[in-house]
Short mmCIF file of C-alpha atoms in Angstrom, two decimals:
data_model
loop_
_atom_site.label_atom_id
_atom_site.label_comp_id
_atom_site.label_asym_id
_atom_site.label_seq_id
_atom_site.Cartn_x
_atom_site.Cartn_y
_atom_site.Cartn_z
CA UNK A 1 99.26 73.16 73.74
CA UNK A 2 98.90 69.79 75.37
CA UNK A 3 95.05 68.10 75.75
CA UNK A 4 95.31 68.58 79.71
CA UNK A 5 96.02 72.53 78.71
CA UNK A 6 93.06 72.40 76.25
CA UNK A 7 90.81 71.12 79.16
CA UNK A 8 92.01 73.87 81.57
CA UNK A 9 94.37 71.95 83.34
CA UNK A 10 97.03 74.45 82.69
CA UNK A 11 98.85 76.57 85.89
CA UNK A 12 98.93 80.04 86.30
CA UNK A 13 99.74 82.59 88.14
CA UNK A 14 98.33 86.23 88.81
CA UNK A 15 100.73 88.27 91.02
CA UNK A 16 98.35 91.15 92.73
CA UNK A 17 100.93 94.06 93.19
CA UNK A 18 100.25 96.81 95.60
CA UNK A 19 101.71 100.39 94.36
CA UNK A 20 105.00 101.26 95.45
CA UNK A 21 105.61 104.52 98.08
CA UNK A 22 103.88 108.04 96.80
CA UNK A 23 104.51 111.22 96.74
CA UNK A 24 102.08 112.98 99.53
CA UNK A 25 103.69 115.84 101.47
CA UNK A 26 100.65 116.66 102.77
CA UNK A 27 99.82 113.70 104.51
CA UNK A 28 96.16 113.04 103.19
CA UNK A 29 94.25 109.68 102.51
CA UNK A 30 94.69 110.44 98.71
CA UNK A 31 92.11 107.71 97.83
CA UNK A 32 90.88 107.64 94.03
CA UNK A 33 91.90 111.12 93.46
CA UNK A 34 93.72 111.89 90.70
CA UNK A 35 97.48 113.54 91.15
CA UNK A 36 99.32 111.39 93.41
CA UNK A 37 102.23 110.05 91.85
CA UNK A 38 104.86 107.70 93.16
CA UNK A 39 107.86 109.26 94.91
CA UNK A 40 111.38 108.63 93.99
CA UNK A 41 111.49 106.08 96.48
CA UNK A 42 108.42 104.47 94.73
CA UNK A 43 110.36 104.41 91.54
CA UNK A 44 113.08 102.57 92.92
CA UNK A 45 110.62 100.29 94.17
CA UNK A 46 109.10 99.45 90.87
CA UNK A 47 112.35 99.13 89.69
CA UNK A 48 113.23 96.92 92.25
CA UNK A 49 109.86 94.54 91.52
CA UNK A 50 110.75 94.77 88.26
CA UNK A 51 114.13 92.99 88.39
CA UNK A 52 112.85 90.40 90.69
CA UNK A 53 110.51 89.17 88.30
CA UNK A 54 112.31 90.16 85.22
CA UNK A 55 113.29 86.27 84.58
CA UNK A 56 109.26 85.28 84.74
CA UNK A 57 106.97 84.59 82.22
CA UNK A 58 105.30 87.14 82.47
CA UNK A 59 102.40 87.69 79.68
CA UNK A 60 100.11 90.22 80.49
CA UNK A 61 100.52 93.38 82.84
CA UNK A 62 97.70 95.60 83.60
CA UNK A 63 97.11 98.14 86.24
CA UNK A 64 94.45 100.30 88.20
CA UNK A 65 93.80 103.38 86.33
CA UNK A 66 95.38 105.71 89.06
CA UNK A 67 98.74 107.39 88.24
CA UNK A 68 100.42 105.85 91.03
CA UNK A 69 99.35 102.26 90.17
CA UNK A 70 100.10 102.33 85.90
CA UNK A 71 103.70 104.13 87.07
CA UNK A 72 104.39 101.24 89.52
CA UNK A 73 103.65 98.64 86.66
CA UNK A 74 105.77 100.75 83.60
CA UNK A 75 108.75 99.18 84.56
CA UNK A 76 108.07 95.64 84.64
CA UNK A 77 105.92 96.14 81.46
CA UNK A 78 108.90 97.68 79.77
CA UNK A 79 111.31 94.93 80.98
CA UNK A 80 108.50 92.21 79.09
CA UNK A 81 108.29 94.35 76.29
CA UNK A 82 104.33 94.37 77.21
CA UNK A 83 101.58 97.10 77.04
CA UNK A 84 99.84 97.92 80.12
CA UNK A 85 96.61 96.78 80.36
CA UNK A 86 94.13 99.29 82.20
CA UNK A 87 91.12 97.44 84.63
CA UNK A 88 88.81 99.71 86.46
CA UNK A 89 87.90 97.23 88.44
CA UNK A 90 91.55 97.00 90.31
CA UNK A 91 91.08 100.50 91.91
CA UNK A 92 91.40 101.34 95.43
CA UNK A 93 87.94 101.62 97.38
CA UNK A 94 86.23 104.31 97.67
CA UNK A 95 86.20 106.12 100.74
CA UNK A 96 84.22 109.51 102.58
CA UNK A 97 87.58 110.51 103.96
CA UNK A 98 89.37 111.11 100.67
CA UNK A 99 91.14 114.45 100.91
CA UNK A 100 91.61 114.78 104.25
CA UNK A 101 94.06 113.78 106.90
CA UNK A 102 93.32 110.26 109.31
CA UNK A 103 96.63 110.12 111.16
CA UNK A 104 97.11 108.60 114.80
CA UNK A 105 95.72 110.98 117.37
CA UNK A 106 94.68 113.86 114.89
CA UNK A 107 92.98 114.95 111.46
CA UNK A 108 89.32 113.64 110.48
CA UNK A 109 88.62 111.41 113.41
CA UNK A 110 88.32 114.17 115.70
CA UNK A 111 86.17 115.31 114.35
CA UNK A 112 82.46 114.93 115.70
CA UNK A 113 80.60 115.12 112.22
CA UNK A 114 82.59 112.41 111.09
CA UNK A 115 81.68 110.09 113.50
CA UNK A 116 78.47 109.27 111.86
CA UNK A 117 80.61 106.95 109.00
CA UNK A 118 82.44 104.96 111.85
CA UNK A 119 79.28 102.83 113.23
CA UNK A 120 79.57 100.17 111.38
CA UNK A 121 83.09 98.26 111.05
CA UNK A 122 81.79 95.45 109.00
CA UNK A 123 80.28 96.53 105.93
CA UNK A 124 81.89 99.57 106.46
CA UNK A 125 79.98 102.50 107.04
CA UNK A 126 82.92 105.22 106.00
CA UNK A 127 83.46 103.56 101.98
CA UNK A 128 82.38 101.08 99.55
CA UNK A 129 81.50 97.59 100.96
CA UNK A 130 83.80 94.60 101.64
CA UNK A 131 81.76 92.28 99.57
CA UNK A 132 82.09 94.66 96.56
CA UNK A 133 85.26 95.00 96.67
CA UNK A 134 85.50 90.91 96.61
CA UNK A 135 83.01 91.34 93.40
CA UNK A 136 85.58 93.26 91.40
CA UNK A 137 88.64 91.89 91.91
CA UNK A 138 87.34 88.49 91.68
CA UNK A 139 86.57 89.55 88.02
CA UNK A 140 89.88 91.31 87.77
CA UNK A 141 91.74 88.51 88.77
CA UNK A 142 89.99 86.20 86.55
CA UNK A 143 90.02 88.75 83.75
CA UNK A 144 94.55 88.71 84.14
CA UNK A 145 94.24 84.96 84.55
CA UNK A 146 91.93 84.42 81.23
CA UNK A 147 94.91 86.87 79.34
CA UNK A 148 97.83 84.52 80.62
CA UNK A 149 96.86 81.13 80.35
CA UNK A 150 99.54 79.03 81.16
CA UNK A 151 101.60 82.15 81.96
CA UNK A 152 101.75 84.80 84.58
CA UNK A 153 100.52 87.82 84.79
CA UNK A 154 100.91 90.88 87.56
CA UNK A 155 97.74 93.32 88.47
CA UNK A 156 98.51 96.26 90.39
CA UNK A 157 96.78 97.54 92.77
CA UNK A 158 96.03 99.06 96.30
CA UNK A 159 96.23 97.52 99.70
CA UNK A 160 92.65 96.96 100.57
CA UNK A 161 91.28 95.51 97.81
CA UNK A 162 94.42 92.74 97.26
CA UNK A 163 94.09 92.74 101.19
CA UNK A 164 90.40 91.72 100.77
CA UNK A 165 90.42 89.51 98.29
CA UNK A 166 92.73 87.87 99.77
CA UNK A 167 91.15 87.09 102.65
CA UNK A 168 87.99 85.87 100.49
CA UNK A 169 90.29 83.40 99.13
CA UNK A 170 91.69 82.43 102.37
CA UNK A 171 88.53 82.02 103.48
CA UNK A 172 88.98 84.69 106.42
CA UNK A 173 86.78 87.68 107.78
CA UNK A 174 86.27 90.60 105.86
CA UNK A 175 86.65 93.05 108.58
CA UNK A 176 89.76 93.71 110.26
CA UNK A 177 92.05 95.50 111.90
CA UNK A 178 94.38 97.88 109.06
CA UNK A 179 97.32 97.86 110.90
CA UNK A 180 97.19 94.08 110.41
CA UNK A 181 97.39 93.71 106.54
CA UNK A 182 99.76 91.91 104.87
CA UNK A 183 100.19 94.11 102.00
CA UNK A 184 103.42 96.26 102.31
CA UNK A 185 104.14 98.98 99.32
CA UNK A 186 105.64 97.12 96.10
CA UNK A 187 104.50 93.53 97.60
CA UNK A 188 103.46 90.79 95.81
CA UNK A 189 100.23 88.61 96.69
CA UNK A 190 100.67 85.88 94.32
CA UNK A 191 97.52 83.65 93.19
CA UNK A 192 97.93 80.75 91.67
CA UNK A 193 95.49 78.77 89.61
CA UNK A 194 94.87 75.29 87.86
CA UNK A 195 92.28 75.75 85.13
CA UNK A 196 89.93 78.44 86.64
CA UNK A 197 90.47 77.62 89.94
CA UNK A 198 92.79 79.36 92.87
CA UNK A 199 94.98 76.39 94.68
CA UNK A 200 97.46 78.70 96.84
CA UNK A 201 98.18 82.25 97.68
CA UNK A 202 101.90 83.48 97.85
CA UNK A 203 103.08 86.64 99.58
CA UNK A 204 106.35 88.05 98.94
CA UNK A 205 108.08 91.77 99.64
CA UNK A 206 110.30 92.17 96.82
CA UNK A 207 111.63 95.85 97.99
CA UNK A 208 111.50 95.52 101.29
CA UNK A 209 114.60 97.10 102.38
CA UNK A 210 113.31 100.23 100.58
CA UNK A 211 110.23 100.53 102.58
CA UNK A 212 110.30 103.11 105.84
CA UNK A 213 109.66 100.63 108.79
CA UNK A 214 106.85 102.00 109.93
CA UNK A 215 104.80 100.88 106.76
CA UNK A 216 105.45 97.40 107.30
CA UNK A 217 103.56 94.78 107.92
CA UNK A 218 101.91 94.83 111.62
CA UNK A 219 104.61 98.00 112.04
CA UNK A 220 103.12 100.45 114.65
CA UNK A 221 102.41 103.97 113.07
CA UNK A 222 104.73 106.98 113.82
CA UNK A 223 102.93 109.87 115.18
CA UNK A 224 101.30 111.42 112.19
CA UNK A 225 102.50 108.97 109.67
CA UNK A 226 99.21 106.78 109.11
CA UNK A 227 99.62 103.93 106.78
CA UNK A 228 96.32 104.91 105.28
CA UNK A 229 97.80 107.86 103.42
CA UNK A 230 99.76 105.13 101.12
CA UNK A 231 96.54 102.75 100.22
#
């Protein structure tokens, strides 16, 4: 290791990788429940992220503890002869509409009791707070950063919290509009740091063929087919 390295000059970089597709007949905003595993189309898209990055130096892989998110990640682990790493803190947000349907035009927001969780847009009133989320996957991201100094490393995750914390680190608005992310299944939001310190944030969709066009990026929803239900 060179003296700049020693001083934390060194570059790396954290890829933040959402999920790839799951299996949810049903149609409900799964959430943190246990259960939901990736479909066979999900496979092929962690297959897919796996060959794409099979040729980086990859160090460390570590995933949220959901089944959907340490599946994703067994293939590029296995293709890096790595262990997967397990951080609470890169799970999906919490949310008071777990377990039941939020489609386009039907399910929980028709509901009148339900209203009462959709006052308040920027904290947000139906699940856990923006600024949380920011909290721990700030530490996350440091934590994969601190365990591949001078290497990469690739976190998966779920779409609002890499969503969020990227804007934190683009220095954008919490709040937004959902339909707007740019976090499509299998993508890759790529930090990069020099020392401790983030200098540019990549975004790339290594599976993108495989995903259904409606879960795209800014992709309007097909009746009944909410993007929520693959978070």
């Amino acid at each position: 290791m060179s003296s700049g390295e020693k001083n934390g000059d060194e570059i790396t970089v954290v890829h933040l990788m959402r999920h790839g597709e799951v299996h949810n007949p049903e149609g409900v905003l799964y959430g943190r429940r246990p259960g939901y595993h990736l479909s066979d189309l999900g496979r092929k898209m962690a297959d897919r992220v796996a060959e794409h990055l099979a040729e980086r130096d990859i160090t460390h892989v570590v995933a949220s503890p959901l089944e959907r998110a340490q599946e994703t990640a067994s293939p590029i682990a296995g293709a890096h002869g790595l262990a997967i790493a397990t951080d609470e803190r890169l799970i999906e947000a919490a949310n008071v509409f777990e377990g039941k349907t939020f489609g386009v035009g039907d399910g929980a927001l028709k509901k009148p009791g339900n209203w009462k969780y959709l006052t308040n847009p920027f904290r947000p009133s139906w699940g856990e707070p923006y600024i949380e989320q920011v909290v721990r996957m700030m530490a996350a991201l440091g934590a994969a950063r601190d365990a591949a100094r001078g290497h990469e490393a690739v976190a998966v995750s779920h779409q609002l919290p890499i969503w969020i914390v990227r804007s934190f680190a683009e220095r954008r608005r919490l709040w937004h509009d959902p339909r707007k992310r740019q976090c499509t299944l299998a993508s890759l939001t790529s930090f990069t740091f020099h020392g401790d310190k983030i200098i540019s944030v990549g975004y790339s969709e290594p599976a993108r063929d495989l995903v259904p066009s409606h879960l795209l990026a800014g992709a309007k929803p097909a009746k009944g087919k909410s993007k929520a239900f693959g978070a």
